[in-house]
Tab-separated table of C-alpha atoms and ligand atoms in Angstrom:
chain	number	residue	atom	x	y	z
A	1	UNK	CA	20.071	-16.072	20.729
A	2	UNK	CA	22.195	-15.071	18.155
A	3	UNK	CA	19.979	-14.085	14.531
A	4	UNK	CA	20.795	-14.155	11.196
A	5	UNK	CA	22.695	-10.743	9.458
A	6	UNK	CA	19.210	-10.506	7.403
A	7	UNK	CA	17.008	-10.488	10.629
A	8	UNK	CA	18.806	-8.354	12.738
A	9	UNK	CA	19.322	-5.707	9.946
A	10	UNK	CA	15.049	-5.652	9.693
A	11	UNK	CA	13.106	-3.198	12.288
A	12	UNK	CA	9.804	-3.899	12.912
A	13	UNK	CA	6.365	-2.761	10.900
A	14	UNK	CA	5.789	0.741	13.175
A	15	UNK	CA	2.503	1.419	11.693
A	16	UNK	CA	1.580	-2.535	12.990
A	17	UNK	CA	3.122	-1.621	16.546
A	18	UNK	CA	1.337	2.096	16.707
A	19	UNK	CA	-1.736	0.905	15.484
A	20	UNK	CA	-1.565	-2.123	18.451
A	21	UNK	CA	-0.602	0.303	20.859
A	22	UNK	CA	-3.485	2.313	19.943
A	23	UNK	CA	-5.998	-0.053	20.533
A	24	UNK	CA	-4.040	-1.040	23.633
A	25	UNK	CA	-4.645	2.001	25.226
A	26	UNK	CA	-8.613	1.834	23.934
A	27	UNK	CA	-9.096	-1.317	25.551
A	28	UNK	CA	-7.742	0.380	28.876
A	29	UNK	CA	-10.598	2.604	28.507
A	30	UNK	CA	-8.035	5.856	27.182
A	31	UNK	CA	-10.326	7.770	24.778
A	32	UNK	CA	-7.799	7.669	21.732
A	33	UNK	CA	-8.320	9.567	18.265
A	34	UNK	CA	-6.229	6.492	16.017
A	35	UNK	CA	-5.041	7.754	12.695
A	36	UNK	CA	-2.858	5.029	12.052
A	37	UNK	CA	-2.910	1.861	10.047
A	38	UNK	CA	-4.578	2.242	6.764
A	39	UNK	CA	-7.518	0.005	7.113
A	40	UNK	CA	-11.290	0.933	6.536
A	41	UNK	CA	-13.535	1.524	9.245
A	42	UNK	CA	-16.563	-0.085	6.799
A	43	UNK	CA	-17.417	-3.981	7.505
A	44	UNK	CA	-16.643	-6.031	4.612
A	45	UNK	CA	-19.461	-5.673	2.062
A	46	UNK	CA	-22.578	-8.317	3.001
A	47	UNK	CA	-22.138	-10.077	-0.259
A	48	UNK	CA	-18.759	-11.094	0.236
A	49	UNK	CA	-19.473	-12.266	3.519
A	50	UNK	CA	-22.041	-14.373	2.012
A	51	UNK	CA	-20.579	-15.967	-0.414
A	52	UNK	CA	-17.148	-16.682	1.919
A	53	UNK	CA	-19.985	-18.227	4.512
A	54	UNK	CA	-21.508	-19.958	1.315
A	55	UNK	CA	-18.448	-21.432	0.273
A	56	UNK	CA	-17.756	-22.613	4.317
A	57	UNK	CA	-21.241	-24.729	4.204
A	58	UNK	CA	-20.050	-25.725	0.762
A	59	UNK	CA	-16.565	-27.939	2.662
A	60	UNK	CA	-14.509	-25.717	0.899
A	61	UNK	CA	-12.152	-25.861	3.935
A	62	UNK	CA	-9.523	-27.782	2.577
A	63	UNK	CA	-6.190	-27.464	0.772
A	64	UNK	CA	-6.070	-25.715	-2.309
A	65	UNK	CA	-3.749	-25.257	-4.946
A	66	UNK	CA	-0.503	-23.304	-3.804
A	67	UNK	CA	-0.995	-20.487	-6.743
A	68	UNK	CA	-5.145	-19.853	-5.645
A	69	UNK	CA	-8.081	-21.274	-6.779
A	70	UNK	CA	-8.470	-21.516	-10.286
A	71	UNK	CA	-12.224	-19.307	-9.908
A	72	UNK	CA	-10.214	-16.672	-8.690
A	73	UNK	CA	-7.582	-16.943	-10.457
A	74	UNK	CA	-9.760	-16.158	-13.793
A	75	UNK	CA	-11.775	-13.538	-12.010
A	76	UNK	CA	-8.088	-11.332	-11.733
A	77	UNK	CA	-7.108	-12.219	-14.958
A	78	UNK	CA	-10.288	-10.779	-15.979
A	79	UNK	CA	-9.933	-8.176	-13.624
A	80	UNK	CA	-6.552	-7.291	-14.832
A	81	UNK	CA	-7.606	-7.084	-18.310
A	82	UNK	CA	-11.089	-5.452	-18.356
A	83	UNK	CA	-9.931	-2.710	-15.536
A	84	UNK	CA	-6.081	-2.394	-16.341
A	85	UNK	CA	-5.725	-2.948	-20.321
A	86	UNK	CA	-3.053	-5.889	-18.905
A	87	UNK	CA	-3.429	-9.053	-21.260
A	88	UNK	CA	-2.515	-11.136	-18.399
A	89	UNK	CA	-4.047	-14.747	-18.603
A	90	UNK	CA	-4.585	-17.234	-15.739
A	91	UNK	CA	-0.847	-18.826	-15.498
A	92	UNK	CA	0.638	-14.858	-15.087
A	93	UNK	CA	-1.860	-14.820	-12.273
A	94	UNK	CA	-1.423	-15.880	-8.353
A	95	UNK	CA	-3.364	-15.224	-4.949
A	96	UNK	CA	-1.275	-14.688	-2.204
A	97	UNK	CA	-1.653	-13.782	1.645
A	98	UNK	CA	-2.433	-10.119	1.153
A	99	UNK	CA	-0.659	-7.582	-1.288
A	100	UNK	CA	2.771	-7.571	0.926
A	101	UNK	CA	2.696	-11.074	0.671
A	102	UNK	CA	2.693	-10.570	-3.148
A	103	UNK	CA	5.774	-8.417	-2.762
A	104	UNK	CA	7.416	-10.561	0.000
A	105	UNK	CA	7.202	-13.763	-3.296
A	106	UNK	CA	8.424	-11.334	-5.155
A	107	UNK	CA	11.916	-10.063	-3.342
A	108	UNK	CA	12.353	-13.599	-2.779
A	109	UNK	CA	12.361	-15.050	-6.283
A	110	UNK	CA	13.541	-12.169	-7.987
A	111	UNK	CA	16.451	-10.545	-5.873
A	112	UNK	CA	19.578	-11.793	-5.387
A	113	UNK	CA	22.447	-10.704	-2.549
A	114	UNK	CA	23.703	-7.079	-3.458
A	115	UNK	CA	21.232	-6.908	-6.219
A	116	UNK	CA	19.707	-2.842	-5.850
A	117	UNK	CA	15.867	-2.005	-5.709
A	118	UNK	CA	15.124	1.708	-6.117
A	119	UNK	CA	12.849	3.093	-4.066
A	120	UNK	CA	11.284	6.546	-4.007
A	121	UNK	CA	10.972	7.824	-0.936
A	122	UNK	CA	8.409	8.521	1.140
A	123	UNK	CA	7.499	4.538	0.463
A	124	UNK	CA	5.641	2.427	2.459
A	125	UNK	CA	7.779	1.119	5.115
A	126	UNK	CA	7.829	-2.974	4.357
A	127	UNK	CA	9.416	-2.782	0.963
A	128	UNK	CA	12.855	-1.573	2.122
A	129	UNK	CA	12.548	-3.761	4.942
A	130	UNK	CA	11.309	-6.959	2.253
A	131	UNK	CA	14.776	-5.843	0.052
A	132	UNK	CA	16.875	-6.935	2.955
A	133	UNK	CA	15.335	-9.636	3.895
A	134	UNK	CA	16.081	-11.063	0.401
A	135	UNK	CA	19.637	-9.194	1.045
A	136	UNK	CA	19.268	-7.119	-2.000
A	137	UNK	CA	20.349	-2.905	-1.287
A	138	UNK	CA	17.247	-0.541	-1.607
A	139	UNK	CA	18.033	2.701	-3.300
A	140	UNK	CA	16.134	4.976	-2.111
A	141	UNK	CA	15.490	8.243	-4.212
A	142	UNK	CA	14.289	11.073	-1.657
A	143	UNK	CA	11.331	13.117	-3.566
A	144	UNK	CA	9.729	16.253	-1.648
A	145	UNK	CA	6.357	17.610	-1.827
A	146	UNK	CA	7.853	20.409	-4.391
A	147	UNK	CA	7.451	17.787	-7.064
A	148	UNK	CA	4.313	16.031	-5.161
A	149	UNK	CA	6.479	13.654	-3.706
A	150	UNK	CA	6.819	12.028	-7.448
A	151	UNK	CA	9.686	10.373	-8.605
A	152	UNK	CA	11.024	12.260	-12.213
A	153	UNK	CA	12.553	9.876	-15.145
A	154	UNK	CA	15.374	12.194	-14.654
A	155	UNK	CA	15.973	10.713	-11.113
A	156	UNK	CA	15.386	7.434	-12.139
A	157	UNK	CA	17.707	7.396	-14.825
A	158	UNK	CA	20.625	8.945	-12.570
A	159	UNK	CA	19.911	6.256	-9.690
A	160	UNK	CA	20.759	3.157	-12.209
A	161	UNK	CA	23.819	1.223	-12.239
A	162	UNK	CA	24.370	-2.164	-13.118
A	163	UNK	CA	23.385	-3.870	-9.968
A	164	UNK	CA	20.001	-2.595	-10.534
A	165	UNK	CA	17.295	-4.846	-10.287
A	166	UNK	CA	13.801	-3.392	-9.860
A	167	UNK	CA	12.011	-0.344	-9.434
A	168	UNK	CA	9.002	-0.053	-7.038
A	169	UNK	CA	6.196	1.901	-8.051
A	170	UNK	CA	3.292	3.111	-6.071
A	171	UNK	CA	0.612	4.767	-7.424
A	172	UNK	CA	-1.730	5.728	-5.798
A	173	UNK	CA	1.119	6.134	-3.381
A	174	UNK	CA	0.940	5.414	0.681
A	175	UNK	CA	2.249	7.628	2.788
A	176	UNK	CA	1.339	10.624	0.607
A	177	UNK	CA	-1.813	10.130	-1.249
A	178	UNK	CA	0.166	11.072	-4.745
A	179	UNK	CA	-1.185	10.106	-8.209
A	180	UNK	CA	1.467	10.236	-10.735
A	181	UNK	CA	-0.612	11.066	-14.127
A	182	UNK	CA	-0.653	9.199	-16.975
A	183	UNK	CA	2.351	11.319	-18.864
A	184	UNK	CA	4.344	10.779	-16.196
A	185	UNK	CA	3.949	7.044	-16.099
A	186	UNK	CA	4.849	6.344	-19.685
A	187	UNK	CA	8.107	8.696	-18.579
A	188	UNK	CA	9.061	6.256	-16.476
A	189	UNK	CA	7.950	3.594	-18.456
A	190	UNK	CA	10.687	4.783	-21.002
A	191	UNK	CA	13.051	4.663	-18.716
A	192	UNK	CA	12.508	1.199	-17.693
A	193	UNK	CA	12.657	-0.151	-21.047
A	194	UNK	CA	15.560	1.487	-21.635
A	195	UNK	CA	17.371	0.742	-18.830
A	196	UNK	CA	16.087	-3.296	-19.213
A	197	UNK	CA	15.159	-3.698	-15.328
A	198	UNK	CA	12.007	-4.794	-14.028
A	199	UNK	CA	8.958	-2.799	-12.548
A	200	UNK	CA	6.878	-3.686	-9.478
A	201	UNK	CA	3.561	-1.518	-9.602
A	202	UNK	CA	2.356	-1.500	-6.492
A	203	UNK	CA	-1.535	-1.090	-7.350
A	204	UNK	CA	-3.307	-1.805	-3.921
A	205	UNK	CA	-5.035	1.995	-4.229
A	206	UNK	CA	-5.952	2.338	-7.345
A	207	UNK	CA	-9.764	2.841	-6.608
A	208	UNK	CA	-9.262	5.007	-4.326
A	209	UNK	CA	-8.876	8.377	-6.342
A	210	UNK	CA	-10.750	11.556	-6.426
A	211	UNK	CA	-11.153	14.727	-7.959
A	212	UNK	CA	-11.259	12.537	-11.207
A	213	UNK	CA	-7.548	11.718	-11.267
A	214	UNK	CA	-6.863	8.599	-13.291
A	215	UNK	CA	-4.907	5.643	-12.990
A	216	UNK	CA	-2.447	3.664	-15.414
A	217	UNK	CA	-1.047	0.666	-15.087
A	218	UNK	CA	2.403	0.891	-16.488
A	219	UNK	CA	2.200	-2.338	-17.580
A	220	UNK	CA	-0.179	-0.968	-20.301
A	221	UNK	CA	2.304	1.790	-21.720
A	222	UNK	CA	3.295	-0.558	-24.057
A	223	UNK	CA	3.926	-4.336	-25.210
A	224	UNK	CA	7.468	-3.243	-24.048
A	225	UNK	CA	6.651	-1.742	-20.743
A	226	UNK	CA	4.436	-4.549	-20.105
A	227	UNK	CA	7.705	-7.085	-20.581
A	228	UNK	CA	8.614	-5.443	-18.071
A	229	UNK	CA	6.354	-5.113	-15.596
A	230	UNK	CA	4.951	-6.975	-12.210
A	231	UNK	CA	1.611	-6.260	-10.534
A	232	UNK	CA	0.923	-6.250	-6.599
A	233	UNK	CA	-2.724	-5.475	-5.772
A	234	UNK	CA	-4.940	-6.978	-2.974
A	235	UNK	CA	-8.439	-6.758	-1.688
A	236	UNK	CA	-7.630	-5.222	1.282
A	237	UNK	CA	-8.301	-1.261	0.734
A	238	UNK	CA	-10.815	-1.621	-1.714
A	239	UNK	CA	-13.389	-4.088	-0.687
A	240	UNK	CA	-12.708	-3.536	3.186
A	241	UNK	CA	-11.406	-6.906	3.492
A	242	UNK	CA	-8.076	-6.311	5.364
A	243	UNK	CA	-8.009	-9.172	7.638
A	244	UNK	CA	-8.832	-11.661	5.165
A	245	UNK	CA	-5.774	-11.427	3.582
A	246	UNK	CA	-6.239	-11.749	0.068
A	247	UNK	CA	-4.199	-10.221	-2.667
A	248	UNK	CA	-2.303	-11.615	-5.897
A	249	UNK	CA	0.765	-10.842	-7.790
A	250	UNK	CA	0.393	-10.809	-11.564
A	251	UNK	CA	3.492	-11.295	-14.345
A	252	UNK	CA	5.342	-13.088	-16.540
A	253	UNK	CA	4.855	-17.119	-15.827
A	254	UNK	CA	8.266	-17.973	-14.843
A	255	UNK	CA	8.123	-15.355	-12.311
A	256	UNK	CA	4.617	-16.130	-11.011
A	257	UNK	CA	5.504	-20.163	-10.991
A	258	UNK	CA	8.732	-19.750	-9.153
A	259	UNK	CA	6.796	-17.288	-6.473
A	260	UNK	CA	4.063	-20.410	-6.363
A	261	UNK	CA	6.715	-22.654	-5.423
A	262	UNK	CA	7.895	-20.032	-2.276
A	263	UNK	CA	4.234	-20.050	-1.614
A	264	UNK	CA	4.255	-23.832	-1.787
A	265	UNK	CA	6.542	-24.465	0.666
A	266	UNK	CA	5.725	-21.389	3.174
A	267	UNK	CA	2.244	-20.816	3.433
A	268	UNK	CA	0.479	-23.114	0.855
A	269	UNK	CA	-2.667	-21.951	-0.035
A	270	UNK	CA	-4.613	-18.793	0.537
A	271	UNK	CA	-7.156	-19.130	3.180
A	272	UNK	CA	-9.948	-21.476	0.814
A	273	UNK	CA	-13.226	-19.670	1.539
A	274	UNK	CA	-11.876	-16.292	2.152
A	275	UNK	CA	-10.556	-16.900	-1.542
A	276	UNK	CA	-14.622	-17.309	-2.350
A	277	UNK	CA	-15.266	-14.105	-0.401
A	278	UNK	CA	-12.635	-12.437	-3.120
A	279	UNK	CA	-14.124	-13.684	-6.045
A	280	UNK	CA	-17.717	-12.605	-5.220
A	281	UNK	CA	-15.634	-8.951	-4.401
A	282	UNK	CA	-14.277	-9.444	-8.350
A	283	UNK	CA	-17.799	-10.227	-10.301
A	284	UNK	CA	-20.475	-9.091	-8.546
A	285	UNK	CA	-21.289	-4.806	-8.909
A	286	UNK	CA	-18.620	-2.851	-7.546
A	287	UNK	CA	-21.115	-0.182	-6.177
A	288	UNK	CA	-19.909	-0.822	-2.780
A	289	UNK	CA	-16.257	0.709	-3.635
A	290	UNK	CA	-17.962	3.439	-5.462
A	291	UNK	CA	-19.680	4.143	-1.676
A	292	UNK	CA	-16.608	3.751	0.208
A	293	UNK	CA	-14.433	6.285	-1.931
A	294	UNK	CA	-17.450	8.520	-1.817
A	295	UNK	CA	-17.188	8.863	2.028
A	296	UNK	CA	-12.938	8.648	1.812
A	297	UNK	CA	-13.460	11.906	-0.393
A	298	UNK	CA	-15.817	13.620	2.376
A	299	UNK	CA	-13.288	12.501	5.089
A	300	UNK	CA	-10.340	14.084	3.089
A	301	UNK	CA	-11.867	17.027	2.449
A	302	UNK	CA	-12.432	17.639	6.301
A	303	UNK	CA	-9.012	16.087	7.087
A	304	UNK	CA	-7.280	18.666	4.650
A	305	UNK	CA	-9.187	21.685	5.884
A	306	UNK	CA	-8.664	20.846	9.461
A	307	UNK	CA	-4.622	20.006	9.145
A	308	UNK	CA	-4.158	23.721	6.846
A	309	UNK	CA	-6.096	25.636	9.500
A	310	UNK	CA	-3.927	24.470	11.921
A	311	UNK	CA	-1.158	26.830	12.275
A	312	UNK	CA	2.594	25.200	11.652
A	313	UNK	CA	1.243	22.354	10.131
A	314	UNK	CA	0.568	21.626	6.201
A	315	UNK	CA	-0.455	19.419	3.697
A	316	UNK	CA	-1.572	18.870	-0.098
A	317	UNK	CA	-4.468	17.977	-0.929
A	318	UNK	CA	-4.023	13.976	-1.654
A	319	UNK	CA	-5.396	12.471	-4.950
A	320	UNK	CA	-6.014	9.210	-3.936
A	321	UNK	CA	-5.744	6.833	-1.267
A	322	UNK	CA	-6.550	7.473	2.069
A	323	UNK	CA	-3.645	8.959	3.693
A	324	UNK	CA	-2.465	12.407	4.405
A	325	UNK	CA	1.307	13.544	4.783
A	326	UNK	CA	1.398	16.879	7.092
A	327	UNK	CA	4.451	18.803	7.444
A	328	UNK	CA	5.310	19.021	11.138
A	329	UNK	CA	8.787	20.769	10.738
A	330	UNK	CA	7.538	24.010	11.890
A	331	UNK	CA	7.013	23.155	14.923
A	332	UNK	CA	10.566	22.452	15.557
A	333	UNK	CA	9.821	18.687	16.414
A	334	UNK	CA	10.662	15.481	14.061
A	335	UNK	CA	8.531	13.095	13.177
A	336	UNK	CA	8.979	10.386	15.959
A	337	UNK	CA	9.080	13.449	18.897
A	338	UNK	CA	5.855	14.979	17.075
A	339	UNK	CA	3.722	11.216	17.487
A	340	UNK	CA	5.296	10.587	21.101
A	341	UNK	CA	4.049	13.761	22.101
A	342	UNK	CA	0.563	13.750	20.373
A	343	UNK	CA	-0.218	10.581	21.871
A	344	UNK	CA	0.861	11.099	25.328
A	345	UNK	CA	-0.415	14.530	25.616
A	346	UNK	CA	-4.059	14.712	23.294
A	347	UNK	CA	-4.297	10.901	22.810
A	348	UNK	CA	-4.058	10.991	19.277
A	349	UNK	CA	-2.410	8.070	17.278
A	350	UNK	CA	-0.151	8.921	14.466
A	351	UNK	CA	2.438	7.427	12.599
A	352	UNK	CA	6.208	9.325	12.339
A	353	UNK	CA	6.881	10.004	8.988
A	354	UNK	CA	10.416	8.246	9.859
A	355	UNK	CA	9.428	5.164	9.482
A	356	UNK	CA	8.383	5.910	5.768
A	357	UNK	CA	11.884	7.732	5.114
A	358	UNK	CA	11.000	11.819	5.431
A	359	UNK	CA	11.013	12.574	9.446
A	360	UNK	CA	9.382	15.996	8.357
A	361	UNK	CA	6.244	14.773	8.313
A	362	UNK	CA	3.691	12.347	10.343
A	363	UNK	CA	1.178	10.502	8.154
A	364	UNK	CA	-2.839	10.703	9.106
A	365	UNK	CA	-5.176	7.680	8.277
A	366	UNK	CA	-8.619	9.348	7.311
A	367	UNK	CA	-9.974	5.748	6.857
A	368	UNK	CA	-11.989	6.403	9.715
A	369	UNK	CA	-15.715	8.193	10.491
A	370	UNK	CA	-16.028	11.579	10.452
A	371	UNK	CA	-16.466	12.389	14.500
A	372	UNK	CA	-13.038	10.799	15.024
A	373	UNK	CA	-11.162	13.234	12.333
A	374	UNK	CA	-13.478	16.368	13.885
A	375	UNK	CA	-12.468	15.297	17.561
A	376	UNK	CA	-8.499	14.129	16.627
A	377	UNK	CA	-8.441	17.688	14.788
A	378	UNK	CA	-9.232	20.035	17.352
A	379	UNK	CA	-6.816	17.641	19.843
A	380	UNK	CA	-4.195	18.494	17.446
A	381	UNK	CA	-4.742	22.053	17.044
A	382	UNK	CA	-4.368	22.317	21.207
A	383	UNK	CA	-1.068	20.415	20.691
A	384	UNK	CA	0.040	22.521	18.345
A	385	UNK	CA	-0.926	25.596	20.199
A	386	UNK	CA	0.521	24.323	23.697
A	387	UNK	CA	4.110	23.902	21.958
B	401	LIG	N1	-0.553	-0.962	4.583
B	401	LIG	C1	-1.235	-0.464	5.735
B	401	LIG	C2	-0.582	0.791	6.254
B	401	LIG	O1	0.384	1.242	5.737
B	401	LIG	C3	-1.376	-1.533	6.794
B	401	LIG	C4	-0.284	-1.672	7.810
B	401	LIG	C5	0.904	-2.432	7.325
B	401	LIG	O2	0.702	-3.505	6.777
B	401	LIG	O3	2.019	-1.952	7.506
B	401	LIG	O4	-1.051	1.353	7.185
């Protein structure tokens, strides 16, 4: 059957189709060490269950409105101002089908053909893919661990023209675990003002952080910078909740009614209860995320240790998120070689840092217990030996 120019130019998600594979190869009884999608081994916290099963033996298992229910709805509003310094009120606020649903609105209301997104690279793999599909041009900035895979306002500045649109921001990034500071956010910030194109923050991590590194929301630079500025976030990666598939965009009305009206005539509403589930995750104590990015910083440290010790193979030490980028270039193999390998040989699931632009490096989940990163460490330490 013959597909549309945007289709055929898309490849699929490779950390969806690794991570499937993975499991695959579990449920065939293959012992596998899986590293790959970035999802938290932790259940879903017991309150949020509850008040998601709550809302189920209230009937609230019908339609909803198209932008979220209005609960939830406050509760990020809230959110966005008590947490992020973001004066956001309920009408700059919408729930959506999981943060790259937010984005996926997004692209679609905001981009037009030939219109260019800059992109640092490594990024996470959908948002290129999300550009085309609203046939805008990513622009993608390569960055290298020299400058902690950051993005400088210097680079920025150099990649506009006049087609450009957007600029995606990720902080706390995935693939590399980077943190830009809060300096180097009102850089860019600057740079975006002056420039008059738009900002997507991409915010899904920003619990996740250690060794006290701090996050800011560029939208709260300045009255200015917040003009500017669109927020992506989800409940995915900090509440354990990725199958739920909750998130919300936040940002000027326009923008967020025009994405309601996608919404409205794609998916309707978010998933009612699991939107009940989400608020309870908003208002009640958020000592469960404390406990989850406790254990995240344990894992990490034994992740980082493990891939350094291991001859040929590097990384830095990530500030947030839960992800590490290791170096594989000395071992003379790319990215895609390096997984194919690992897997087939020490059953160890990985995902090629090709698919998030920099086929260098393979990126490591360590969103998983301890006795998997011990045992998927000392597989790949034998790999790296046998080469
Ligand atoms: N965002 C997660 C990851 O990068 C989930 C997988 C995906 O949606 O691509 O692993």
């Amino acid at each position: 059957m013959p597909f549309t120019q945007r289709v055929s130019q898309v490849t699929p998600s490779i950390t969806l189709e690794i991570t499937a594979k993975a499991k695959a190869l579990r449920s065939q009884g293959i012992d596998v060490c899986s590293f790959t999608a970035g999802e938290p081994d932790f259940a879903t916290p017991a309150h949020i269950v509850a008040a998601a099963k709550l809302a189920l033996d209230q009937g609230k298992t019908k339609y909803g409105p198209a932008a979220g229910e209005p609960a939830l709805r406050q509760a990020i509003a809230e959110k966005l101002q008590r947490d992020n310094q973001l004066p956001y009120e309920v009408p700059n606020v919408m729930v959506t089908n999981g943060g790259k649903h937010s984005l996926f609105n997004l692209m679609l209301a905001m981009i037009e053909a030939g219109d260019e997104v800059i992109i640092p690279a490594p990024y996470w793999l959908s948002y290129p893919e999300m550009v085309k599909l609203a046939e805008g041009q990513p622009v993608i900035v390569p960055t290298t661990a020299a400058t902690n895979y950051k993005i400088t306002p210097e680079q920025l500045r150099q990649t506009l023209t006049p087609r450009t649109k957007l600029f995606i921001l990720n902080s706390p990034s995935n693939p590399t675990g980077t943190v830009y500071t809060p300096s180097e956010i009102r850089a860019l910030a600057e740079v975006v003002i002056e420039a008059g194109i738009w900002v997507v923050s991409d915010e899904i991590y920003e619990k996740i952080l250690y060794d006290g590194a701090e996050h800011l929301s560029i939208g709260a630079v300045s009255s200015e910078a917040f003009a500017r500025t669109i927020i992506s976030n989800g409940f995915a990666k900090s509440y354990s909740m990725t199958g739920w598939r909750v998130g919300y965009l936040a940002g000027p009305r326009d923008l967020i009614e025009a994405c309601s009206t996608i919404q409205g005539h794609s998916t309707s509403n978010v998933c009612t209860f699991a939107q009940y589930g989400a608020i309870a995750a908003l208002t009640d104590s958020q000592d469960c995320v404390q406990e989850m990015v406790r254990a995240f910083a344990e894992r990490r440290q034994v992740m980082v240790a493990g891939i350094n010790q291991t001859p040929r193979l590097s990384c830095a030490t990530p500030m947030g998120a839960f992800y590490v980028f290791v170096d594989v270039s000395q071992t003379g193999l790319n990215s895609l070689a390096f997984t194919q390998a690992l897997l087939e040989q020490q059953q160890v699931a990985v995902i090629p840092g090709a698919a998030f632009g920099d086929d260098h490096c393979i990126r490591l989940s360590y969103a998983t217990d301890l006795s998997t990163i011990q045992q998927g460490l000392e597989r790949i330490h034998h790999f790296v030996e046998s080469l």
